[in-house]
Short mmCIF file of C-alpha atoms in Angstrom, two decimals:
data_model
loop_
_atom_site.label_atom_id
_atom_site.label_comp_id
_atom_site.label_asym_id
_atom_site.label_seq_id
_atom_site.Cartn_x
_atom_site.Cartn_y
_atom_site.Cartn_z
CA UNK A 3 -5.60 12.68 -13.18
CA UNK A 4 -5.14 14.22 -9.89
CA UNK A 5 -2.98 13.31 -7.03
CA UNK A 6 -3.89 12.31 -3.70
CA UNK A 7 -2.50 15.20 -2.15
CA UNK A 8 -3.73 17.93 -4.40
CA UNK A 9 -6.56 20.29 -3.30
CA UNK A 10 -9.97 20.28 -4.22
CA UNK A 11 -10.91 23.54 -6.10
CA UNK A 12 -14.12 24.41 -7.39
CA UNK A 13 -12.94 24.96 -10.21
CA UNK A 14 -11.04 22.06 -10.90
CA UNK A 15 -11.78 20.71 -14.16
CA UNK A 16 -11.06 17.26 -16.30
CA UNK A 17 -12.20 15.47 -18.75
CA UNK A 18 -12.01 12.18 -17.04
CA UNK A 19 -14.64 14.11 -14.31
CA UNK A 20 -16.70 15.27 -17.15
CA UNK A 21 -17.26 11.88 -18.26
CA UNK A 22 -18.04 10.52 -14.87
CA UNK A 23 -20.63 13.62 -14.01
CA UNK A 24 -22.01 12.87 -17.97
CA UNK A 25 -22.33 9.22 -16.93
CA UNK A 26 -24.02 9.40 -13.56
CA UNK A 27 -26.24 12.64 -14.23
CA UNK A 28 -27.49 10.51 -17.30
CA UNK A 29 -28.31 7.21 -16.11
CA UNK A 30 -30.13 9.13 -13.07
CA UNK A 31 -32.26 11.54 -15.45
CA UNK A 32 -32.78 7.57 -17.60
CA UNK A 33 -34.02 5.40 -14.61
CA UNK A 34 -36.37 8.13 -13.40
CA UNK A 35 -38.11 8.09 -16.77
CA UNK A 36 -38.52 5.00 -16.67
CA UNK A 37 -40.12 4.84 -13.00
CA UNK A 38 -42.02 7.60 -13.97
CA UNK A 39 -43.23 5.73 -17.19
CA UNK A 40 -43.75 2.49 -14.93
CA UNK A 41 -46.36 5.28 -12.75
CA UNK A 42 -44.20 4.81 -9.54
CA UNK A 43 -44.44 7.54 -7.01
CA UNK A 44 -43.50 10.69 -7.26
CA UNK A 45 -41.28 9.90 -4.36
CA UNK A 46 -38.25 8.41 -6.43
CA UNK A 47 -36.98 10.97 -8.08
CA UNK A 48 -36.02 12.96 -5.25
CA UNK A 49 -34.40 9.93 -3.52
CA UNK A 50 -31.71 9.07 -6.97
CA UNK A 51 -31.60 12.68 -7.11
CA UNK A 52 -29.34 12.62 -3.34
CA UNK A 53 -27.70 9.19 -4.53
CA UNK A 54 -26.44 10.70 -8.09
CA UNK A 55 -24.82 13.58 -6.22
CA UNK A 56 -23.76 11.89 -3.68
CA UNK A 57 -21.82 9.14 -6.42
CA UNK A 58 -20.54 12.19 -8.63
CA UNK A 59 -18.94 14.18 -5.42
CA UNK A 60 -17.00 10.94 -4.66
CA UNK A 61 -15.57 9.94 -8.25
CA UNK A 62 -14.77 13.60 -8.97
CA UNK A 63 -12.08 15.46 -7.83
CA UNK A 64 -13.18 19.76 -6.12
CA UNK A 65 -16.48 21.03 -5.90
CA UNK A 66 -17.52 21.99 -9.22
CA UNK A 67 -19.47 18.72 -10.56
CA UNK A 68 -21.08 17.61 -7.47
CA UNK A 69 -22.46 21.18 -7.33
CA UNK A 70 -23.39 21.40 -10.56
CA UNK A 71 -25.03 18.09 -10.33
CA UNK A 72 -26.84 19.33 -7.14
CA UNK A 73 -28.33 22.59 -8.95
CA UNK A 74 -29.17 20.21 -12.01
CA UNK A 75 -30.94 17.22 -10.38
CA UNK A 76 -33.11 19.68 -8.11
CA UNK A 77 -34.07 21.36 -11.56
CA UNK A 78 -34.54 18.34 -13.63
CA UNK A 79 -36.59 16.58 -10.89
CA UNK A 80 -38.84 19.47 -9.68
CA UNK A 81 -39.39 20.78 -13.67
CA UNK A 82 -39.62 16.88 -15.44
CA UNK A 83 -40.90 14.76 -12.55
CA UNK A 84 -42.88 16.77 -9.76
CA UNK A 85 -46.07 18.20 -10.18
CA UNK A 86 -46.89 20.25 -12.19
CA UNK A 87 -45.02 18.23 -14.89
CA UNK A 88 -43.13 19.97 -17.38
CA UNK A 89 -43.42 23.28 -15.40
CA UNK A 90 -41.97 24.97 -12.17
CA UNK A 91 -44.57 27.10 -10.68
CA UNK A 92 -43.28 28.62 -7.57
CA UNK A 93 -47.60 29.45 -6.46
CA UNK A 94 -48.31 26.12 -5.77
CA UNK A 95 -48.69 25.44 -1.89
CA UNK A 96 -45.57 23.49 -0.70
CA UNK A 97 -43.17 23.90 -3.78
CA UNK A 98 -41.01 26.56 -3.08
CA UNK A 99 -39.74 24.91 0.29
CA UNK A 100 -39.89 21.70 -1.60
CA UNK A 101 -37.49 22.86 -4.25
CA UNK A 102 -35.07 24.87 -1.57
CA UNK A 103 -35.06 22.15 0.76
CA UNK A 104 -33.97 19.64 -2.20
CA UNK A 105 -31.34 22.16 -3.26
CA UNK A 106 -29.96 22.44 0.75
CA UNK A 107 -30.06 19.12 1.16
CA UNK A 108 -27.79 18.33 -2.44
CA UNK A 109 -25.53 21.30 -1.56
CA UNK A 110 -24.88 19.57 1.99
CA UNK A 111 -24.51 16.13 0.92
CA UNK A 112 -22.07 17.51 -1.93
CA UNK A 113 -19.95 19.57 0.56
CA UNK A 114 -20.06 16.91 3.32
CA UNK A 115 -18.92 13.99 0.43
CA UNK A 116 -16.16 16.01 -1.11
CA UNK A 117 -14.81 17.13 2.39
CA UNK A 118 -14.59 13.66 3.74
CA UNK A 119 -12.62 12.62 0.75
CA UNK A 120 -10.24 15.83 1.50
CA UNK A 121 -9.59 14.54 5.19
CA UNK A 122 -8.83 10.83 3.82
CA UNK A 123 -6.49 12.05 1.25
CA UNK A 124 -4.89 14.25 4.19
CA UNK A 125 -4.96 11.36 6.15
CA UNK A 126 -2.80 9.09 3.56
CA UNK A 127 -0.54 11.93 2.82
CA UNK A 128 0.20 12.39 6.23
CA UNK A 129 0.91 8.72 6.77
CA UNK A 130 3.34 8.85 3.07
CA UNK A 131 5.01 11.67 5.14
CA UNK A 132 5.46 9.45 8.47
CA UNK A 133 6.78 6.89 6.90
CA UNK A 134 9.21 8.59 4.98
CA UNK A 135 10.33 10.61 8.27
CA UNK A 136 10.64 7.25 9.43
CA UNK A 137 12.56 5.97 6.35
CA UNK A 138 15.39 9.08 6.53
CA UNK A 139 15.70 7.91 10.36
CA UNK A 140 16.38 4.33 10.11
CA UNK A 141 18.81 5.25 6.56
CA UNK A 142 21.02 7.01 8.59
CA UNK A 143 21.29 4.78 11.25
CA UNK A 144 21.76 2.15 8.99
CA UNK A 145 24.69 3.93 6.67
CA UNK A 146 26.37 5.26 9.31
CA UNK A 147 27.34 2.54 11.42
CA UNK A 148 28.96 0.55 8.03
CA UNK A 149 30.99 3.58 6.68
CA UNK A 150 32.50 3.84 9.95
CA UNK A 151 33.62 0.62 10.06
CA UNK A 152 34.97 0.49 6.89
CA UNK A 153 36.67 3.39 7.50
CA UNK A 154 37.89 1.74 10.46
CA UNK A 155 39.01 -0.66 8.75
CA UNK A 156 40.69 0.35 5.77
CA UNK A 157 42.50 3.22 7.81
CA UNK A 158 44.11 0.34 10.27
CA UNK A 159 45.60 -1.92 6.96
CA UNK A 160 46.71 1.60 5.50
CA UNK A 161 48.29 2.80 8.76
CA UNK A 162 49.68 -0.83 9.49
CA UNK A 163 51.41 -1.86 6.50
CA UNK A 164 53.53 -4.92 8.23
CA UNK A 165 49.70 -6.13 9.73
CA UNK A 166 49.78 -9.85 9.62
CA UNK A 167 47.86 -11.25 6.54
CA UNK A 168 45.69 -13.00 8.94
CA UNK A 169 44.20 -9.47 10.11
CA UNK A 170 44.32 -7.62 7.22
CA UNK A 171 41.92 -10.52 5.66
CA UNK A 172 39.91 -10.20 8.46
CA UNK A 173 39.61 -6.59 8.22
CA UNK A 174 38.75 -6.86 4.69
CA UNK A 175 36.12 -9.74 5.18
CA UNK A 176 34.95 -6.97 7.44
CA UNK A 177 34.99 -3.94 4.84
CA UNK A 178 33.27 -6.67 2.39
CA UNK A 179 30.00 -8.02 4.90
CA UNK A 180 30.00 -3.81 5.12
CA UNK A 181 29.87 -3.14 2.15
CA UNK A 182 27.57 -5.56 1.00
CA UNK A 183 24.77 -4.67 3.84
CA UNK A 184 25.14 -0.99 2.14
CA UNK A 185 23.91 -2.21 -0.73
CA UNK A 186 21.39 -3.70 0.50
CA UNK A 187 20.46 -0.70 2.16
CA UNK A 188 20.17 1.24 -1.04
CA UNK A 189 18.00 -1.91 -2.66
CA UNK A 190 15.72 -0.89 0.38
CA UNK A 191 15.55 2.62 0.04
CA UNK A 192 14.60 2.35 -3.64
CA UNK A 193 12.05 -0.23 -2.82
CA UNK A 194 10.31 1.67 -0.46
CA UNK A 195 10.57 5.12 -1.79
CA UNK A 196 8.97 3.37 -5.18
CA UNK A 197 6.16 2.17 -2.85
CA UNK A 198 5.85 5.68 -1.30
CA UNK A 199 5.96 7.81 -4.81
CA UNK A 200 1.84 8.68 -5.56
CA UNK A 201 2.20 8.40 -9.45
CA UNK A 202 3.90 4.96 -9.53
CA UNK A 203 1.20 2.00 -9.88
CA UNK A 204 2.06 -1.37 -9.18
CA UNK A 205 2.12 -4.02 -11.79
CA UNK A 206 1.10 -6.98 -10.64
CA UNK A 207 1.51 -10.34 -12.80
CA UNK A 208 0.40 -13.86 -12.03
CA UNK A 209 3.91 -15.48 -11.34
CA UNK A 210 4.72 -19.32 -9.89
CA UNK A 211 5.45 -19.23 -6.33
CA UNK A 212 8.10 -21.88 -6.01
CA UNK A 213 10.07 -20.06 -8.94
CA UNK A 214 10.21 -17.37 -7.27
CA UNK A 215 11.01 -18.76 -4.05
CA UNK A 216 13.68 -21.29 -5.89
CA UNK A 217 15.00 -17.94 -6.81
CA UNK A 218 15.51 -16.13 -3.68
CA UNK A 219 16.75 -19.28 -1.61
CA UNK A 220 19.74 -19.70 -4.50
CA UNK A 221 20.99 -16.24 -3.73
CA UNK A 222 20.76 -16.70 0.09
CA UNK A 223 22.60 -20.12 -0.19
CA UNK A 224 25.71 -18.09 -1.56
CA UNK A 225 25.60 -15.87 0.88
CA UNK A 226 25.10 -18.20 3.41
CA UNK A 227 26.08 -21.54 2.56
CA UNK A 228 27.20 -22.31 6.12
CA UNK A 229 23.29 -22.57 6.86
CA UNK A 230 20.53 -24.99 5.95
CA UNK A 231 17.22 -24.14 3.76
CA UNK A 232 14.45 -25.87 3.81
CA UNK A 233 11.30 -24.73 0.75
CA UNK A 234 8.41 -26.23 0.90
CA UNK A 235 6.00 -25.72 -1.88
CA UNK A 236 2.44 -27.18 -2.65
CA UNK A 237 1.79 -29.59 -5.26
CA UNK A 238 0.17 -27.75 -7.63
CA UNK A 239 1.37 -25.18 -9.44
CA UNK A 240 0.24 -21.66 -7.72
CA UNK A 241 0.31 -18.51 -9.62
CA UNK A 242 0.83 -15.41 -7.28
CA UNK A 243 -0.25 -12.15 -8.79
CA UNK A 244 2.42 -9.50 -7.76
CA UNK A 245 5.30 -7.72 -8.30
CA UNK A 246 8.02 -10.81 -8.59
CA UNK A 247 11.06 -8.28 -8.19
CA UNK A 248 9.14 -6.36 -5.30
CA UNK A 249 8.05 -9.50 -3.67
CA UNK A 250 11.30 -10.83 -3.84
CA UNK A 251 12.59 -7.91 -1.83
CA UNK A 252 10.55 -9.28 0.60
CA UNK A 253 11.78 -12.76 1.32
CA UNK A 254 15.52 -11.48 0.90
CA UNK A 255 14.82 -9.44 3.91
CA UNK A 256 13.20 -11.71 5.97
CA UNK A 257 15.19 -14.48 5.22
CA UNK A 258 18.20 -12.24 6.35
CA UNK A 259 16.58 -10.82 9.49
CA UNK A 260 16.28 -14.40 10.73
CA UNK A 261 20.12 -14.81 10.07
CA UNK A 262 21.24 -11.49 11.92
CA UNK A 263 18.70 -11.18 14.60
CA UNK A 264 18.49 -15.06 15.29
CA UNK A 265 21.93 -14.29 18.41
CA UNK A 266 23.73 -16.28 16.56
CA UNK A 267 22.12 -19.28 16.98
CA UNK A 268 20.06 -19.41 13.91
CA UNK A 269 21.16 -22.96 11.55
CA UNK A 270 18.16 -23.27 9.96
CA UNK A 271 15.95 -21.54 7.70
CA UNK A 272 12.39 -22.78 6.64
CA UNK A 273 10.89 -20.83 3.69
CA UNK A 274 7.24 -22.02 2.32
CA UNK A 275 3.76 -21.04 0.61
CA UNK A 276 0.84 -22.34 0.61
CA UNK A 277 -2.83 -21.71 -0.42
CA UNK A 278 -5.20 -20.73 2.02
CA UNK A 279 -8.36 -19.58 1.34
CA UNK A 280 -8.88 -16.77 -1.43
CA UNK A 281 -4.88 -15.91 -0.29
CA UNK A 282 -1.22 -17.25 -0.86
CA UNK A 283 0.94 -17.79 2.90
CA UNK A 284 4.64 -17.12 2.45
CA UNK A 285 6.69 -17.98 5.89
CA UNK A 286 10.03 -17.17 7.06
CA UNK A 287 10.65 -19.45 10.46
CA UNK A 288 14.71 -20.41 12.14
CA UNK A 289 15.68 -21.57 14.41
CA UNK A 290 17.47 -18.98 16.40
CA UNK A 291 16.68 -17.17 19.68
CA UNK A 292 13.39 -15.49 18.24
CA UNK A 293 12.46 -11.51 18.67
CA UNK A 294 12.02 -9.94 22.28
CA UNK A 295 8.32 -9.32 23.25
CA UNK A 296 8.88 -5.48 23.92
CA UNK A 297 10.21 -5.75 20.17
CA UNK A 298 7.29 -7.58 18.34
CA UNK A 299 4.66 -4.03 18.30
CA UNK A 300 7.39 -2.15 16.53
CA UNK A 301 8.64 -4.31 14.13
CA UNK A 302 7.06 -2.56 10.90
CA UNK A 303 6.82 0.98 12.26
CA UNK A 304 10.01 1.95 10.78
CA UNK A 305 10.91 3.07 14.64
CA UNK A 306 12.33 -0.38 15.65
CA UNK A 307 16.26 1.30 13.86
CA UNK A 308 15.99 4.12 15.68
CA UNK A 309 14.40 3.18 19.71
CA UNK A 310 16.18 -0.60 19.80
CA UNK A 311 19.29 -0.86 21.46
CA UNK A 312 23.25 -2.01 20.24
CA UNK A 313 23.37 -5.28 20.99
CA UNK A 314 26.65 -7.51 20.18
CA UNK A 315 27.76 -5.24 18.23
CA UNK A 316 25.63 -5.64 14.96
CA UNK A 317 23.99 -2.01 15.49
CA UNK A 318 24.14 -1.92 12.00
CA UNK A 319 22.53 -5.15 11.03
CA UNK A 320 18.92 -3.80 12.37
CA UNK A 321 15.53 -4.76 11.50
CA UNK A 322 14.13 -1.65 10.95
CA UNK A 323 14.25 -0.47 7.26
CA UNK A 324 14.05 -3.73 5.53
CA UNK A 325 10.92 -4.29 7.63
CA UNK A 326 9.71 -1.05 6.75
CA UNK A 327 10.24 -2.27 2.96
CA UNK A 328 8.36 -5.59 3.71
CA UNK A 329 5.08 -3.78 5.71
CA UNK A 330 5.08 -1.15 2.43
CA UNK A 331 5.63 -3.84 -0.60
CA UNK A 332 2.75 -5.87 1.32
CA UNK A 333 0.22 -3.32 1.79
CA UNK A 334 0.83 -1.85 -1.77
CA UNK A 335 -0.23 -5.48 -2.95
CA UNK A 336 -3.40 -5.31 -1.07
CA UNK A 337 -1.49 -8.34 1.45
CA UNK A 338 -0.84 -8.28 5.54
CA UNK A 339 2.48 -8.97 7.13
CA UNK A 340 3.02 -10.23 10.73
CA UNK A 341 5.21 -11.91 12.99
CA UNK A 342 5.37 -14.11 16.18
CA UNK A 343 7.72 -16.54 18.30
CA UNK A 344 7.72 -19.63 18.15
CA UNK A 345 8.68 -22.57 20.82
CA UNK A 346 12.52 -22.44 19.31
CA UNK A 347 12.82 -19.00 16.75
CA UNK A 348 10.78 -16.44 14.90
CA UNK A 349 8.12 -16.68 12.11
CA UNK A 350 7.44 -13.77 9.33
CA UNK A 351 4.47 -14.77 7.57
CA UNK A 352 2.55 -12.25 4.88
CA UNK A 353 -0.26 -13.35 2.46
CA UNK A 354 -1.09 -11.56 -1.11
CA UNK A 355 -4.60 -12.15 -2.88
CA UNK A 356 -5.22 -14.03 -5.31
CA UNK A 357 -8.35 -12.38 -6.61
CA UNK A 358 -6.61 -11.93 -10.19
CA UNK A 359 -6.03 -15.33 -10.17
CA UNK A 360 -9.72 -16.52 -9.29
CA UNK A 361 -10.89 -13.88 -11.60
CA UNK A 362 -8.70 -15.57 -14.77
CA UNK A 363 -9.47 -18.68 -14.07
CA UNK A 364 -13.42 -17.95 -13.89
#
């Protein structure tokens, strides 16, 4: 199988194309003996001649099929199912331009189709490439600001050895909150460079909502047990199809942006899903001093790390990357993410089909 970013050659060759062009080529050559058994008009053939080359240059990869099935359906329908049937006589008034204006016109559509799925695979690689520019920005923004602190830190207790106990646990409450965010740096970075890797395909698995929610609010409760958590779940049991461990990345980071970016002022945490339409609606809301308006258009960009300023001293606690993870896990689950103010706080809300669901239960 090919990757995204590869080339089209017109040479290219697999056996997965093979089948495809096999497929295609003969269901077309099929349905126009039957039409031409059913005494349609001649007419037909030349118009599922266009469509079958048109559907093999878009499910194959390079040049070679759709232009062999170009040369082949001009042939087949000009020799099986134009007049003079079962013959190609080039002295009949009409025919020659008949038969080269088929073959242009299957050449063109060919080259046109394959070309257009060249610029949207350039298209999608350059965006992979953006938003891993974007990734290696906001990383070293956010590992550089926590080593130097714990630097900072451990070099004052090992320079000050009579430092009151008092300080030196502060210090190392310090080195520990630093510490920890690191990690949860690297949990981000191997979340989204999983998301961004062409040959990795997301498994998605029908999975309870409130389990997985149950699960990600007992973690945050250790971390935070100083705040309150409210879940709300609906009655009946709703099975999510997704990635549980992926998805769970998600609410971990939102559920932590709303601690760090909520000034300080953030006591409350309301995490829920719901059903709503043919999707599932997770929410993040707090209660803290919600996001700045000249904030809100670059919160999934991966630029928000990089453009926003230090405020209060938690340069390293920004939203940046884990959003970046969020936007990325979302979109690779077919889901949107947003996010708005509310009258007191912030709201993250994303929703993930539930197509696979419907489709079971059908």
């Amino acid at each position: 199988m090919s990757t995204s970013g590869r080339k089209p050659h017109i040479l290219s060759f697999s056996w997965r194309d093979f089948a495809i062009f096999c497929s295609l080529f003969t269901s077309a050559v099929l349905l126009c003996i039957l039409l031409h058994k059913a005494k349609s008009s001649e007419g037909f053939a030349y118009s599922i001649s266009i469509l079958t080359v048109l559907l093999i240059s878009r499910f194959t990869t390079g040049y070679l099929y759709g232009t062999l099935a170009a040369v082949l359906s001009v042939v087949v329908t000009n020799y099986i199912f134009t007049y003079p049937y079962w013959a190609v006589d080039f002295t009949l008034s009409g025919y020659p331009l008949t038969f080269l204006t088929m073959l242009l016109v299957s050449l063109v559509t060919c080259t046109m189709t394959t070309k257009i799925k060249k610029q949207e695979n350039l298209r999608i690689e350059a965006a992979r490439e953006k938003m891993k520019a974007n990734l290696l920005r906001s990383v070293s923004h956010d590992i550089r600001t926590p080593l130097t602190s714990i630097i900072g830190s451990t070099s004052a207790m090992l320079e000050n050895p009579d430092l009151p106990e008092e300080d030196r646990m502060l210090l190392l409450g310090d080195v520990k909150d630093d510490a920890q965010w690191l990690i949860r740096v690297v949990e981000n970075l191997l979340s989204i460079t999983r998301m961004g890797d062409a040959t990795t395909r997301l498994v998605k698995n029908p999975e309870p909502a409130e389990e997985i929610l149950g699960a990600v609010t007992a973690k945050f409760r250790k971390r935070y047990p100083e705040l309150k958590v409210r879940v709300s779940v609906p009655e009946e049991l709703l099975f999510v199809p997704m990635d549980a461990v992926l998805i769970s990345q998600v609410l971990s980071n939102l559920m932590e942006n709303a601690v760090v970016h909520g000034g300080g002022h953030t006591t409350e945490i309301r995490v829920s899903v719901r059903r709503d339409g043919n999707d599932a609606l997770f929410a993040v809301e707090d209660n803290g001093d919600g996001i700045e308006q000249k904030v809100l258009p670059h919160l999934f960009d991966g630029t928000l790390a990089v453009s926003s300023s230090d405020t209060a001293g938690s340069s390293k606690r920004n939203m940046g990357l884990g959003l970046s993870v969020c936007q990325a896990i979302i979109h690779a689950h077919g889901g949107k993410i947003e996010a708005h103010n509310l009258m007191g706080g912030a709201e993250f809300a994303f929703r993930l089909p539930l197509e696979q669901e419907e489709e079971q239960n059908a």
